[in-house]
mmCIF file of C-alpha atoms in Angstrom:
data_model
loop_
_atom_site.group_PDB
_atom_site.id
_atom_site.type_symbol
_atom_site.label_atom_id
_atom_site.label_comp_id
_atom_site.label_asym_id
_atom_site.label_seq_id
_atom_site.Cartn_x
_atom_site.Cartn_y
_atom_site.Cartn_z
ATOM 1 C CA MET A 27 6.222 -67.333 164.235
ATOM 2 C CA THR A 28 5.807 -64.477 161.763
ATOM 3 C CA GLU A 29 3.393 -61.615 162.298
ATOM 4 C CA LYS A 30 1.172 -62.873 159.457
ATOM 5 C CA GLU A 31 1.090 -66.401 160.904
ATOM 6 C CA LEU A 32 0.131 -65.121 164.336
ATOM 7 C CA TRP A 33 -2.485 -62.780 162.894
ATOM 8 C CA LYS A 34 -4.060 -65.674 160.952
ATOM 9 C CA GLU A 35 -4.035 -67.893 164.062
ATOM 10 C CA PHE A 36 -5.534 -65.101 166.185
ATOM 11 C CA CYS A 37 -8.285 -64.342 163.677
ATOM 12 C CA GLU A 38 -9.224 -68.009 163.315
ATOM 13 C CA ASN A 39 -9.297 -68.620 167.080
ATOM 14 C CA LYS A 40 -11.039 -65.378 168.068
ATOM 15 C CA ASN A 41 -13.440 -65.047 165.116
ATOM 16 C CA VAL A 42 -11.920 -61.783 163.907
ATOM 17 C CA ASP A 43 -12.070 -60.881 160.212
ATOM 18 C CA ILE A 44 -8.648 -61.656 158.721
ATOM 19 C CA ASN A 45 -8.848 -58.367 156.777
ATOM 20 C CA THR A 46 -9.021 -56.291 159.966
ATOM 21 C CA SER A 47 -6.083 -53.904 159.996
ATOM 22 C CA TYR A 48 -3.265 -54.194 162.526
ATOM 23 C CA GLU A 49 0.235 -52.916 163.153
ATOM 24 C CA ALA A 50 3.251 -55.077 164.024
ATOM 25 C CA TRP A 51 5.943 -53.615 166.270
ATOM 26 C CA GLY A 52 8.240 -54.232 169.212
ATOM 27 C CA PHE A 53 8.842 -52.252 172.379
ATOM 28 C CA GLY A 54 11.956 -50.163 172.985
ATOM 29 C CA ASP A 55 14.907 -49.661 170.722
ATOM 30 C CA ASP A 56 16.978 -52.823 171.160
ATOM 31 C CA GLU A 57 16.555 -56.599 171.125
ATOM 32 C CA GLU A 58 16.849 -57.087 174.884
ATOM 33 C CA THR A 59 14.226 -54.453 175.705
ATOM 34 C CA ALA A 60 11.848 -55.802 173.059
ATOM 35 C CA ASP A 61 12.165 -59.305 174.558
ATOM 36 C CA GLU A 62 11.736 -58.173 178.165
ATOM 37 C CA LEU A 63 8.732 -55.958 177.535
ATOM 38 C CA ALA A 64 6.987 -58.453 175.245
ATOM 39 C CA GLU A 65 7.360 -61.039 178.018
ATOM 40 C CA LEU A 66 5.763 -58.645 180.518
ATOM 41 C CA VAL A 67 2.790 -58.289 178.161
ATOM 42 C CA VAL A 68 2.443 -62.060 177.770
ATOM 43 C CA LYS A 69 2.515 -62.454 181.566
ATOM 44 C CA GLY A 70 -0.236 -59.831 181.924
ATOM 45 C CA ILE A 71 2.017 -57.461 183.871
ATOM 46 C CA LYS A 72 2.392 -54.806 181.173
ATOM 47 C CA TYR A 73 -0.763 -53.268 179.731
ATOM 48 C CA GLY A 74 0.476 -49.783 178.923
ATOM 49 C CA THR A 75 3.120 -48.043 176.871
ATOM 50 C CA ALA A 76 4.226 -44.511 176.081
ATOM 51 C CA SER A 77 5.823 -42.761 173.154
ATOM 52 C CA SER A 78 7.048 -39.283 172.366
ATOM 53 C CA TYR A 79 4.439 -37.089 170.690
ATOM 54 C CA ASP A 80 7.299 -35.122 169.144
ATOM 55 C CA ASP A 81 8.447 -38.252 167.306
ATOM 56 C CA TYR A 82 5.109 -38.328 165.489
ATOM 57 C CA ILE A 83 5.556 -34.648 164.593
ATOM 58 C CA ALA A 84 9.153 -35.141 163.427
ATOM 59 C CA GLU A 85 8.099 -38.038 161.208
ATOM 60 C CA ASP A 86 5.001 -36.169 159.931
ATOM 61 C CA ALA A 87 3.001 -39.107 161.244
ATOM 62 C CA LEU A 88 0.262 -37.657 163.456
ATOM 63 C CA ASP A 89 -2.184 -39.818 161.499
ATOM 64 C CA GLU A 90 -0.347 -42.853 162.922
ATOM 65 C CA LEU A 91 -1.117 -42.075 166.573
ATOM 66 C CA PRO A 92 -2.621 -45.128 168.277
ATOM 67 C CA GLN A 93 -6.411 -45.321 168.142
ATOM 68 C CA VAL A 94 -8.818 -47.028 170.520
ATOM 69 C CA GLY A 95 -9.848 -50.411 169.122
ATOM 70 C CA GLU A 96 -6.747 -50.951 166.999
ATOM 71 C CA TYR A 97 -4.952 -54.295 167.087
ATOM 72 C CA SER A 98 -1.183 -54.728 167.256
ATOM 73 C CA VAL A 99 0.979 -57.800 166.854
ATOM 74 C CA ILE A 100 3.826 -57.502 169.351
ATOM 75 C CA LEU A 101 7.244 -58.640 168.174
ATOM 76 C CA ASN A 102 10.183 -59.772 170.268
ATOM 77 C CA GLY A 103 13.780 -58.728 169.670
ATOM 78 C CA LYS A 104 14.148 -61.197 166.804
ATOM 79 C CA ASP A 105 11.014 -59.813 165.105
ATOM 80 C CA GLU A 106 9.075 -62.956 166.011
ATOM 81 C CA ALA A 107 5.386 -62.440 166.779
ATOM 82 C CA VAL A 108 4.507 -63.241 170.392
ATOM 83 C CA CYS A 109 1.036 -61.836 171.058
ATOM 84 C CA VAL A 110 -1.825 -59.628 169.914
ATOM 85 C CA ILE A 111 -2.967 -56.596 171.900
ATOM 86 C CA ARG A 112 -5.850 -54.166 171.419
ATOM 87 C CA THR A 113 -5.727 -50.472 172.290
ATOM 88 C CA LYS A 114 -8.230 -49.568 175.010
ATOM 89 C CA GLU A 115 -7.275 -45.977 175.865
ATOM 90 C CA VAL A 116 -5.033 -43.244 174.461
ATOM 91 C CA PHE A 117 -4.253 -39.953 176.147
ATOM 92 C CA ILE A 118 -1.681 -37.257 175.479
ATOM 93 C CA LEU A 119 -0.230 -35.117 178.233
ATOM 94 C CA PRO A 120 3.006 -33.501 179.356
ATOM 95 C CA PHE A 121 5.714 -35.845 180.605
ATOM 96 C CA ASN A 122 5.557 -34.312 184.082
ATOM 97 C CA GLU A 123 1.807 -35.022 184.296
ATOM 98 C CA VAL A 124 1.872 -38.740 183.470
ATOM 99 C CA PRO A 125 0.052 -40.355 186.417
ATOM 100 C CA GLU A 126 1.262 -43.099 188.741
ATOM 101 C CA SER A 127 -1.503 -45.347 187.371
ATOM 102 C CA HIS A 128 0.062 -45.252 183.912
ATOM 103 C CA ALA A 129 3.535 -45.989 185.274
ATOM 104 C CA PHE A 130 2.026 -49.017 187.015
ATOM 105 C CA ALA A 131 0.302 -50.133 183.787
ATOM 106 C CA GLU A 132 3.636 -50.106 181.981
ATOM 107 C CA GLY A 133 4.776 -52.880 184.333
ATOM 108 C CA GLU A 134 8.464 -51.999 184.301
ATOM 109 C CA GLY A 135 10.914 -51.977 187.207
ATOM 110 C CA ASP A 136 9.145 -51.478 190.531
ATOM 111 C CA ARG A 137 6.145 -49.980 188.647
ATOM 112 C CA SER A 138 6.542 -46.639 190.445
ATOM 113 C CA LEU A 139 6.210 -43.220 188.848
ATOM 114 C CA ASP A 140 9.773 -42.370 189.925
ATOM 115 C CA TYR A 141 11.142 -45.418 188.082
ATOM 116 C CA TRP A 142 8.982 -44.689 185.034
ATOM 117 C CA ARG A 143 10.123 -41.068 184.858
ATOM 118 C CA ARG A 144 13.791 -41.993 185.214
ATOM 119 C CA VAL A 145 13.892 -44.602 182.444
ATOM 120 C CA HIS A 146 11.495 -42.820 180.115
ATOM 121 C CA LYS A 147 13.245 -39.467 180.448
ATOM 122 C CA GLU A 148 16.452 -41.137 179.304
ATOM 123 C CA PHE A 149 14.636 -42.881 176.432
ATOM 124 C CA PHE A 150 12.808 -39.727 175.314
ATOM 125 C CA GLU A 151 16.046 -37.713 175.452
ATOM 126 C CA GLU A 152 17.609 -40.246 173.072
ATOM 127 C CA CYS A 153 14.579 -39.949 170.780
ATOM 128 C CA ALA A 154 14.898 -36.150 170.892
ATOM 129 C CA GLU A 155 18.479 -36.347 169.655
ATOM 130 C CA GLU A 156 17.254 -38.254 166.600
ATOM 131 C CA SER A 157 14.214 -36.059 165.928
ATOM 132 C CA GLY A 158 15.953 -32.759 166.620
ATOM 133 C CA ILE A 159 13.064 -31.619 168.845
ATOM 134 C CA PRO A 160 14.379 -30.969 172.379
ATOM 135 C CA PHE A 161 12.847 -33.005 175.208
ATOM 136 C CA THR A 162 11.641 -31.166 178.319
ATOM 137 C CA GLU A 163 9.550 -32.084 181.345
ATOM 138 C CA GLU A 164 6.641 -30.433 179.501
ATOM 139 C CA SER A 165 7.090 -32.442 176.288
ATOM 140 C CA LYS A 166 3.957 -34.322 175.307
ATOM 141 C CA VAL A 167 3.775 -38.075 175.789
ATOM 142 C CA VAL A 168 1.344 -40.432 174.068
ATOM 143 C CA CYS A 169 0.121 -42.866 176.720
ATOM 144 C CA GLU A 170 -1.600 -46.005 175.508
ATOM 145 C CA GLN A 171 -3.293 -48.713 177.521
ATOM 146 C CA PHE A 172 -4.185 -52.026 175.951
ATOM 147 C CA SER A 173 -5.565 -55.473 176.585
ATOM 148 C CA LEU A 174 -3.829 -58.753 175.841
ATOM 149 C CA GLU A 175 -6.033 -60.464 173.271
ATOM 150 C CA TYR A 176 -4.014 -63.526 172.276
ATOM 151 C CA VAL A 177 -0.687 -65.251 172.911
ATOM 152 C CA ALA A 178 1.081 -67.228 170.167
ATOM 153 C CA GLY A 179 0.179 -70.909 170.342
ATOM 154 C CA GLU A 180 -2.815 -70.396 172.660
#
């Protein structure tokens, strides 16, 4: 299903104005990760995500930071639309201050803060290589928590 098809289906089934804005995107930076994390969202396990604040700076895209109330169509690794989420909370803080509760909300691995820090440090270091802004334990992270609003074919 395409993002536009899912958005139309969602709007019709949930009485949302079809002209409401939304973003379409997938998690991670490869097909396998996008598939795995989208599945965690569909199962209700994952209701949080994080991104590098420095990436927004490097791309001159601070106006694109997630906003409470925004909708997103989540794509799998093949860019197929799988579900619609809605941003419930956004907070920005240093990497080393991300709380255990957010690690749990991300739903990955054993859901511990140690696991979250290990995999996200590696991911953010890769992002830093691309952006040219060094990653440190004090680098800012954009933490987003969301609700699952609709699953394709519901």
